[in-house]
PDB file of C-alpha atoms in Angstrom:
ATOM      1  CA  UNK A   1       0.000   0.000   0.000  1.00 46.00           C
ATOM      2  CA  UNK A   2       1.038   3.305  -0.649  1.00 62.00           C
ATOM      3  CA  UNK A   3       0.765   5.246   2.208  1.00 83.00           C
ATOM      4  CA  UNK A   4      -1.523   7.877   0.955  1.00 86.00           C
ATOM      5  CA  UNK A   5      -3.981   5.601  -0.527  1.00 88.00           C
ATOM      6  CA  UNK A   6      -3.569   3.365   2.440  1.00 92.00           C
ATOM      7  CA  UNK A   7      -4.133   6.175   5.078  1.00 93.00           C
ATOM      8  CA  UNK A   8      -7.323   6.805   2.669  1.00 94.00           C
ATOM      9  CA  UNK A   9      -8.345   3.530   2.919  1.00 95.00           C
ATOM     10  CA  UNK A  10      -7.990   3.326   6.249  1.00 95.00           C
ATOM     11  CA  UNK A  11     -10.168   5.881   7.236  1.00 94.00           C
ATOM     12  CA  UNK A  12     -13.005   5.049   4.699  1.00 95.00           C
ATOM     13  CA  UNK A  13     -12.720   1.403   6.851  1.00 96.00           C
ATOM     14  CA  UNK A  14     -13.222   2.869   9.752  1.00 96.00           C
ATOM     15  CA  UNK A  15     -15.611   5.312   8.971  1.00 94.00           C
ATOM     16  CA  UNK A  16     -17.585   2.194   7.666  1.00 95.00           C
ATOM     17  CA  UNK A  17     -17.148  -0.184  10.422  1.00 95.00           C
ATOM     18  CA  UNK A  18     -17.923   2.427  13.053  1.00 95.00           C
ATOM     19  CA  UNK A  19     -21.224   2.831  10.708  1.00 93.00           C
ATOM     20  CA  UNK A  20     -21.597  -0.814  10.613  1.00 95.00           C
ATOM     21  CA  UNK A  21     -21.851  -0.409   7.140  1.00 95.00           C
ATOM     22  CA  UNK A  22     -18.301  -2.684   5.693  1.00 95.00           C
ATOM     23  CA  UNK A  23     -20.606  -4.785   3.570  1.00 95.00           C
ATOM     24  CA  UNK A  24     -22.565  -1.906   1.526  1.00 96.00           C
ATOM     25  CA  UNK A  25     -19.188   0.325   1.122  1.00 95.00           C
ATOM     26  CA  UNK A  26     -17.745  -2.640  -0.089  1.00 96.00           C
ATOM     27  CA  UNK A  27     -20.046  -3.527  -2.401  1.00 96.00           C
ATOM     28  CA  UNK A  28     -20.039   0.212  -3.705  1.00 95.00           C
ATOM     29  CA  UNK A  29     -16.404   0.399  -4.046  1.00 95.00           C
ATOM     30  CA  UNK A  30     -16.882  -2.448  -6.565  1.00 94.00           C
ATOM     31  CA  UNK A  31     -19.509  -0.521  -8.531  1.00 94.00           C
ATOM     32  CA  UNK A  32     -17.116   2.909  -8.564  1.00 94.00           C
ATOM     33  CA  UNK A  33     -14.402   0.846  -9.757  1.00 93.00           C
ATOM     34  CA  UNK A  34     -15.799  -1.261 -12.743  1.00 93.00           C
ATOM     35  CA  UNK A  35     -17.570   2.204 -13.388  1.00 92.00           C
ATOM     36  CA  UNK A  36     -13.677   3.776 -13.558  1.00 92.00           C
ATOM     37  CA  UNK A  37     -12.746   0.601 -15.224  1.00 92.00           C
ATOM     38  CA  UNK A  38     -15.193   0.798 -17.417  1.00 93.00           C
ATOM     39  CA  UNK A  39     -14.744   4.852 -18.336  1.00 90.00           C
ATOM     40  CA  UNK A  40     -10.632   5.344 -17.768  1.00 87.00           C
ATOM     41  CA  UNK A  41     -11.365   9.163 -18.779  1.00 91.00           C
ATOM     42  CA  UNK A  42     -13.826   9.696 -16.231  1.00 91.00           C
ATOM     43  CA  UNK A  43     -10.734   9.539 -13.532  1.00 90.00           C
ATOM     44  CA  UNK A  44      -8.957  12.548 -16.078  1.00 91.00           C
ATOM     45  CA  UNK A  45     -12.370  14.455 -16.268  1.00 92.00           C
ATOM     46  CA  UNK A  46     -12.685  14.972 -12.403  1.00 92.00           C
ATOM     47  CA  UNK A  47      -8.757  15.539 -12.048  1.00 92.00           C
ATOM     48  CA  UNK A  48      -8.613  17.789 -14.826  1.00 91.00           C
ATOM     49  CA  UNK A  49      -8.178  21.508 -13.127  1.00 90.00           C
ATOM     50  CA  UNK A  50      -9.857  23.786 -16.045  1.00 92.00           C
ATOM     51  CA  UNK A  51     -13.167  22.471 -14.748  1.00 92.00           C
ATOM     52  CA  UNK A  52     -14.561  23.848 -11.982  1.00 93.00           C
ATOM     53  CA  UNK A  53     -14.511  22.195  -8.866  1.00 92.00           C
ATOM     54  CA  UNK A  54     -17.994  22.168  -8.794  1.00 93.00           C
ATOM     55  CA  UNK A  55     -19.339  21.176 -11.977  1.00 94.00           C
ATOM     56  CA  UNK A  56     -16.673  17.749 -10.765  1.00 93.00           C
ATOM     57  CA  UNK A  57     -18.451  16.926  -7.792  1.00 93.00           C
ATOM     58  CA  UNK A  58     -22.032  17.626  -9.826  1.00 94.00           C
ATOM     59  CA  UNK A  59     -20.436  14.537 -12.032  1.00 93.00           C
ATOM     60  CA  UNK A  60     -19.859  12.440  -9.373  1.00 94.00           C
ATOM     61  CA  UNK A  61     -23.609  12.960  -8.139  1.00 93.00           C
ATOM     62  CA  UNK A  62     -25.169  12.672 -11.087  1.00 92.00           C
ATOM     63  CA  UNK A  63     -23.392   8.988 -12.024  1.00 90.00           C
ATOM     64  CA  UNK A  64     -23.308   7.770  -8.630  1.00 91.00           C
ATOM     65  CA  UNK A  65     -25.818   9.120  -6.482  1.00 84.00           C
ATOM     66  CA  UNK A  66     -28.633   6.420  -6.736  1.00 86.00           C
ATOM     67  CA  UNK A  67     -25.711   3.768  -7.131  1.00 90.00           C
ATOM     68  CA  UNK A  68     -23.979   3.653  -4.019  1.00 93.00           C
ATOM     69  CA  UNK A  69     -24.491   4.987  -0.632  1.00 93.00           C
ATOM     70  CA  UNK A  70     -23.254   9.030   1.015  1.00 92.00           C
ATOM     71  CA  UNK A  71     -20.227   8.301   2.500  1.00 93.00           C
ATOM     72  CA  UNK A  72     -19.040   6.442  -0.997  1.00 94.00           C
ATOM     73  CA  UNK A  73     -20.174   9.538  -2.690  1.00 94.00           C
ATOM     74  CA  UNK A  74     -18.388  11.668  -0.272  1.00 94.00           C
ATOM     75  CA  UNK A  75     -15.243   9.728  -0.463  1.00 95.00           C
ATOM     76  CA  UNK A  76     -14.736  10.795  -4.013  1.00 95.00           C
ATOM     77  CA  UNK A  77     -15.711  13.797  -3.386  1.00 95.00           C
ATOM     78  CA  UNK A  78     -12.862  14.450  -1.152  1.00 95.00           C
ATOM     79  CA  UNK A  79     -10.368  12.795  -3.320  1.00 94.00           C
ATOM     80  CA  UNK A  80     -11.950  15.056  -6.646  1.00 93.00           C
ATOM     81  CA  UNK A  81     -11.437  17.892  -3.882  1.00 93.00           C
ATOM     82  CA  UNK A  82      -8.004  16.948  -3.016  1.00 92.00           C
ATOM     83  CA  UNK A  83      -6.288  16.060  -6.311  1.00 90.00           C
ATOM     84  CA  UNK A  84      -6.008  12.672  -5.344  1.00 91.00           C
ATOM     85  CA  UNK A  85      -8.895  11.315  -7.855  1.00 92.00           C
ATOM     86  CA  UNK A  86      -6.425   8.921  -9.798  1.00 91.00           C
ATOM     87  CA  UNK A  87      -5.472   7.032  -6.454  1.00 92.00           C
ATOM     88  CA  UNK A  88      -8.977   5.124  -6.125  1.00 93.00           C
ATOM     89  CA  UNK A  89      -7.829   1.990  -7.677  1.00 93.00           C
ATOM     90  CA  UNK A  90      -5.171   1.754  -5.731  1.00 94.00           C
ATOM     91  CA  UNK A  91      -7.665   3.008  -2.703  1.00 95.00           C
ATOM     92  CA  UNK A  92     -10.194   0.456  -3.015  1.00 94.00           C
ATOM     93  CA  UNK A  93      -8.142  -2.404  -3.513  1.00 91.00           C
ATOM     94  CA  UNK A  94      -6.592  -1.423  -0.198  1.00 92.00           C
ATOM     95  CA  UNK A  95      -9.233  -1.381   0.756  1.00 95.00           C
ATOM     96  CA  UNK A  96     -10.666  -4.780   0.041  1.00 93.00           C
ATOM     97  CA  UNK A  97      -7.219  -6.241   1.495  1.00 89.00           C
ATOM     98  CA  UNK A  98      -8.443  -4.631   4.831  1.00 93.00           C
ATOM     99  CA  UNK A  99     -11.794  -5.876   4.363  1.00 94.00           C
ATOM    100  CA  UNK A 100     -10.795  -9.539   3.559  1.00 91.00           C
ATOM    101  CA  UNK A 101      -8.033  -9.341   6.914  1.00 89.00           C
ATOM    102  CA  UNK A 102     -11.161  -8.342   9.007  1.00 92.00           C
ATOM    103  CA  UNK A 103     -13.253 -11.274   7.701  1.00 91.00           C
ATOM    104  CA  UNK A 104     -10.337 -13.440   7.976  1.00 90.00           C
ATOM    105  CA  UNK A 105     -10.300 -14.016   4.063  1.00 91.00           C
ATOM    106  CA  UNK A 106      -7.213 -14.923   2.454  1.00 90.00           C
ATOM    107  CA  UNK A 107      -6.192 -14.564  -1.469  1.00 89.00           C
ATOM    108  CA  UNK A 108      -4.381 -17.257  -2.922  1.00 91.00           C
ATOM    109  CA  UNK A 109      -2.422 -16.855  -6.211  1.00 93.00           C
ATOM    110  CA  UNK A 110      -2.617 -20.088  -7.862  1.00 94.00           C
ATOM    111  CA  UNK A 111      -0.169 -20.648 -10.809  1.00 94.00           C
ATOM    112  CA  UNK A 112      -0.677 -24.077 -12.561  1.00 93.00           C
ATOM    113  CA  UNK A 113       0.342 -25.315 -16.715  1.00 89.00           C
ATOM    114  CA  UNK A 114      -2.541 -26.413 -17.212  1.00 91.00           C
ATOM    115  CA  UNK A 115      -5.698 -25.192 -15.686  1.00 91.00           C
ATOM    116  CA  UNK A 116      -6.997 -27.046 -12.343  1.00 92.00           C
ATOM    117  CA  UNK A 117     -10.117 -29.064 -12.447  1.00 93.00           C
ATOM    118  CA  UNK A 118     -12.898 -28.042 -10.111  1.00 94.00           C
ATOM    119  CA  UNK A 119     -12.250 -31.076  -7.450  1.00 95.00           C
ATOM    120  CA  UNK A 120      -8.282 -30.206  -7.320  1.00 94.00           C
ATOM    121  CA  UNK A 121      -9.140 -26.592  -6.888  1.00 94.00           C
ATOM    122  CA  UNK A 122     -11.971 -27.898  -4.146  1.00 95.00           C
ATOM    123  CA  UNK A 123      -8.958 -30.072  -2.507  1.00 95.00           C
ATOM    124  CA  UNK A 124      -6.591 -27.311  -3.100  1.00 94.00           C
ATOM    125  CA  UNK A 125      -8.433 -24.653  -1.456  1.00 93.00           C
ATOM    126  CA  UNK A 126      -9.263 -27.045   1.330  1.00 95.00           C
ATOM    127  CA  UNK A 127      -5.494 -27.233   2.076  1.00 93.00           C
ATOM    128  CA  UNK A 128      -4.706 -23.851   2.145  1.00 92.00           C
ATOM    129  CA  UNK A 129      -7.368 -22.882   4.617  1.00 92.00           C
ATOM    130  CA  UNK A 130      -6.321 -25.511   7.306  1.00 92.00           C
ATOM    131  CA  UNK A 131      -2.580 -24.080   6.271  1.00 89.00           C
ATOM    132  CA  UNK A 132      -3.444 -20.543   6.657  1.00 88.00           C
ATOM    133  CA  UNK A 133      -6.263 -21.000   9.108  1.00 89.00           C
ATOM    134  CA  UNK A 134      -8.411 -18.616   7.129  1.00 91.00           C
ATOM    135  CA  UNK A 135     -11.033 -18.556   4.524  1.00 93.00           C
ATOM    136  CA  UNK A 136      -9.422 -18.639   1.007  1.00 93.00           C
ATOM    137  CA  UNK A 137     -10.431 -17.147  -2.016  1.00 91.00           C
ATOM    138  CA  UNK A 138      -8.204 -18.815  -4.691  1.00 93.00           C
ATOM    139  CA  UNK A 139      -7.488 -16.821  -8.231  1.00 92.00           C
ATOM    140  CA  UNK A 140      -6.302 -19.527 -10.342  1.00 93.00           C
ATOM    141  CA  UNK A 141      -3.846 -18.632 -13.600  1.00 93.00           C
ATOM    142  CA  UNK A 142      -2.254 -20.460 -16.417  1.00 93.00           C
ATOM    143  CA  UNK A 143       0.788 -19.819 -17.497  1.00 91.00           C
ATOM    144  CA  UNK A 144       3.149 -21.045 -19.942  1.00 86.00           C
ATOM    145  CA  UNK A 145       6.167 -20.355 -17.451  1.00 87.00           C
ATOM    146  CA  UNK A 146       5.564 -22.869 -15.288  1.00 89.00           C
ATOM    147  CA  UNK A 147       6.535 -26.332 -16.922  1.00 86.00           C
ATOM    148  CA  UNK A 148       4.789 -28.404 -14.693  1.00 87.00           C
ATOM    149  CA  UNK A 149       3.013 -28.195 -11.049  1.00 88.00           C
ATOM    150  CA  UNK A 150       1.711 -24.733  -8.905  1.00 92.00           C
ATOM    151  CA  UNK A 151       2.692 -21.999  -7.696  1.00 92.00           C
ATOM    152  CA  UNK A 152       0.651 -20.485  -4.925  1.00 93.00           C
ATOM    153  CA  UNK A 153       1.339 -17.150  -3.211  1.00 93.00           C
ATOM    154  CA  UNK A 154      -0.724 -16.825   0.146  1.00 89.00           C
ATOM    155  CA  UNK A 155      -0.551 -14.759   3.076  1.00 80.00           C
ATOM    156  CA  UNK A 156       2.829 -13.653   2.033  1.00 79.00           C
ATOM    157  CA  UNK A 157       4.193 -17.126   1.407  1.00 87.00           C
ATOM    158  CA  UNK A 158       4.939 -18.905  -1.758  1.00 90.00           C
ATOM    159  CA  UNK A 159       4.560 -22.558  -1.844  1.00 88.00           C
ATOM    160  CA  UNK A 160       6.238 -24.072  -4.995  1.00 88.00           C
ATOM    161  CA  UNK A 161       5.401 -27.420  -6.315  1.00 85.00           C
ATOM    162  CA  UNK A 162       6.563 -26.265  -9.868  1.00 84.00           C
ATOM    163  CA  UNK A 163       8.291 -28.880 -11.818  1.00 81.00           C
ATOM    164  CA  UNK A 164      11.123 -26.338 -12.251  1.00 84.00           C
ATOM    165  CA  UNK A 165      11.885 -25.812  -8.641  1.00 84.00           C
ATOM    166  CA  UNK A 166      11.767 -29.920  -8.202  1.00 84.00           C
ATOM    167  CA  UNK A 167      14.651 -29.948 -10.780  1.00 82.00           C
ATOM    168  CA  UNK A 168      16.079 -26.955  -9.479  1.00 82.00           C
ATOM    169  CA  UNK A 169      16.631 -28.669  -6.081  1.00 84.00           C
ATOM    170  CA  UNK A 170      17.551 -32.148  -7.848  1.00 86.00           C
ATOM    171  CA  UNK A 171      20.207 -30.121  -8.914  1.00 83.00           C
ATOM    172  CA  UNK A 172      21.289 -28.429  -5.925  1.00 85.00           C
ATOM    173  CA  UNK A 173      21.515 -32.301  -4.138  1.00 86.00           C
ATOM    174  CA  UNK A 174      24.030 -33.624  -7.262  1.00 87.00           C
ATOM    175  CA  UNK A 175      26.175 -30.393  -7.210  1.00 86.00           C
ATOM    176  CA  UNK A 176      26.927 -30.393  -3.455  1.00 75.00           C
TER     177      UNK A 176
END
């Protein structure tokens, strides 16, 4: 995290957990953000200084205001206010990494050859949360890197069963 977007983040966490309101702000981060994905110039339109301040935060009323709740809307308000409009990706995904550490969720990174069939991901996923002791969502990617086997990056770890690192430490037994 950056530490201005995190510091944002932060305080739109607890802003929403004092409200008891983590689910709905994290639901309407995800709308704002496929919105931004969706319209990349939007984020240059309400950065962009020759338009008045105002007529900016009349934008972000007018495409968000029946769409996600007032203290979403007044979260980009401040950052259209403050200049800091082209940090909310990085904000909300900060965000949700706060959000999934509350609810004890963990992200796996799984890197496989081929892709995993739904029982080994079941299986797989299985492990990991009696490893990690959490809730796991898994984010499973094929790639033409890895020869053979996973990769998984979890909770800061990396756990590889690639066929390259199996040879790699062959290798490291015959030169010794």
């Amino acid at each position: 995290m950056t530490e201005t977007s995190k510091e944002y983040a932060e305080a739109l966490f607890a802003l929403a957990a004092e409200e008891n309101k983590l689910d709905e702000v994290k639901k309407d981060l995800g709308v704002v953000l496929s919105q931004f994905r969706e319209n990349p110039a939007y984020a240059d339109f309400l950065a962009c200084p020759n338009i008045p301040v105002n007529e900016r935060l009349g934008a972000i009323d007018e495409a968000f205001g029946d769409a996600v709740c007032e203290y979403v809307i007044s979260f980009l308000k401040i950052l259209c206010q403050k200049g800091s409009i082209h940090s909310v990706y990085k904000i909300i995904l900060d965000f949700d990494d706060l959000y999934k550490a509350s609810k004890g969720i963990a992200t796996a990174r799984v890197i496989s050859a081929v892709a995993l069939k739904a029982d080994e991901k079941e299986k797989l996923k299985a492990k990991l949360e009696k490893l990690c002791g959490k809730q796991v969502v898994m984010e499973c990617i094929r790639s033409s890197s890895v020869i053979g086997g996973i990769i998984v990056y979890v909770d800061g770890r990396v756990l590889d069963g690639s066929l390259k690192r199996r040879l790699h430490d062959i290798k490291e037994v015959i030169d010794k």
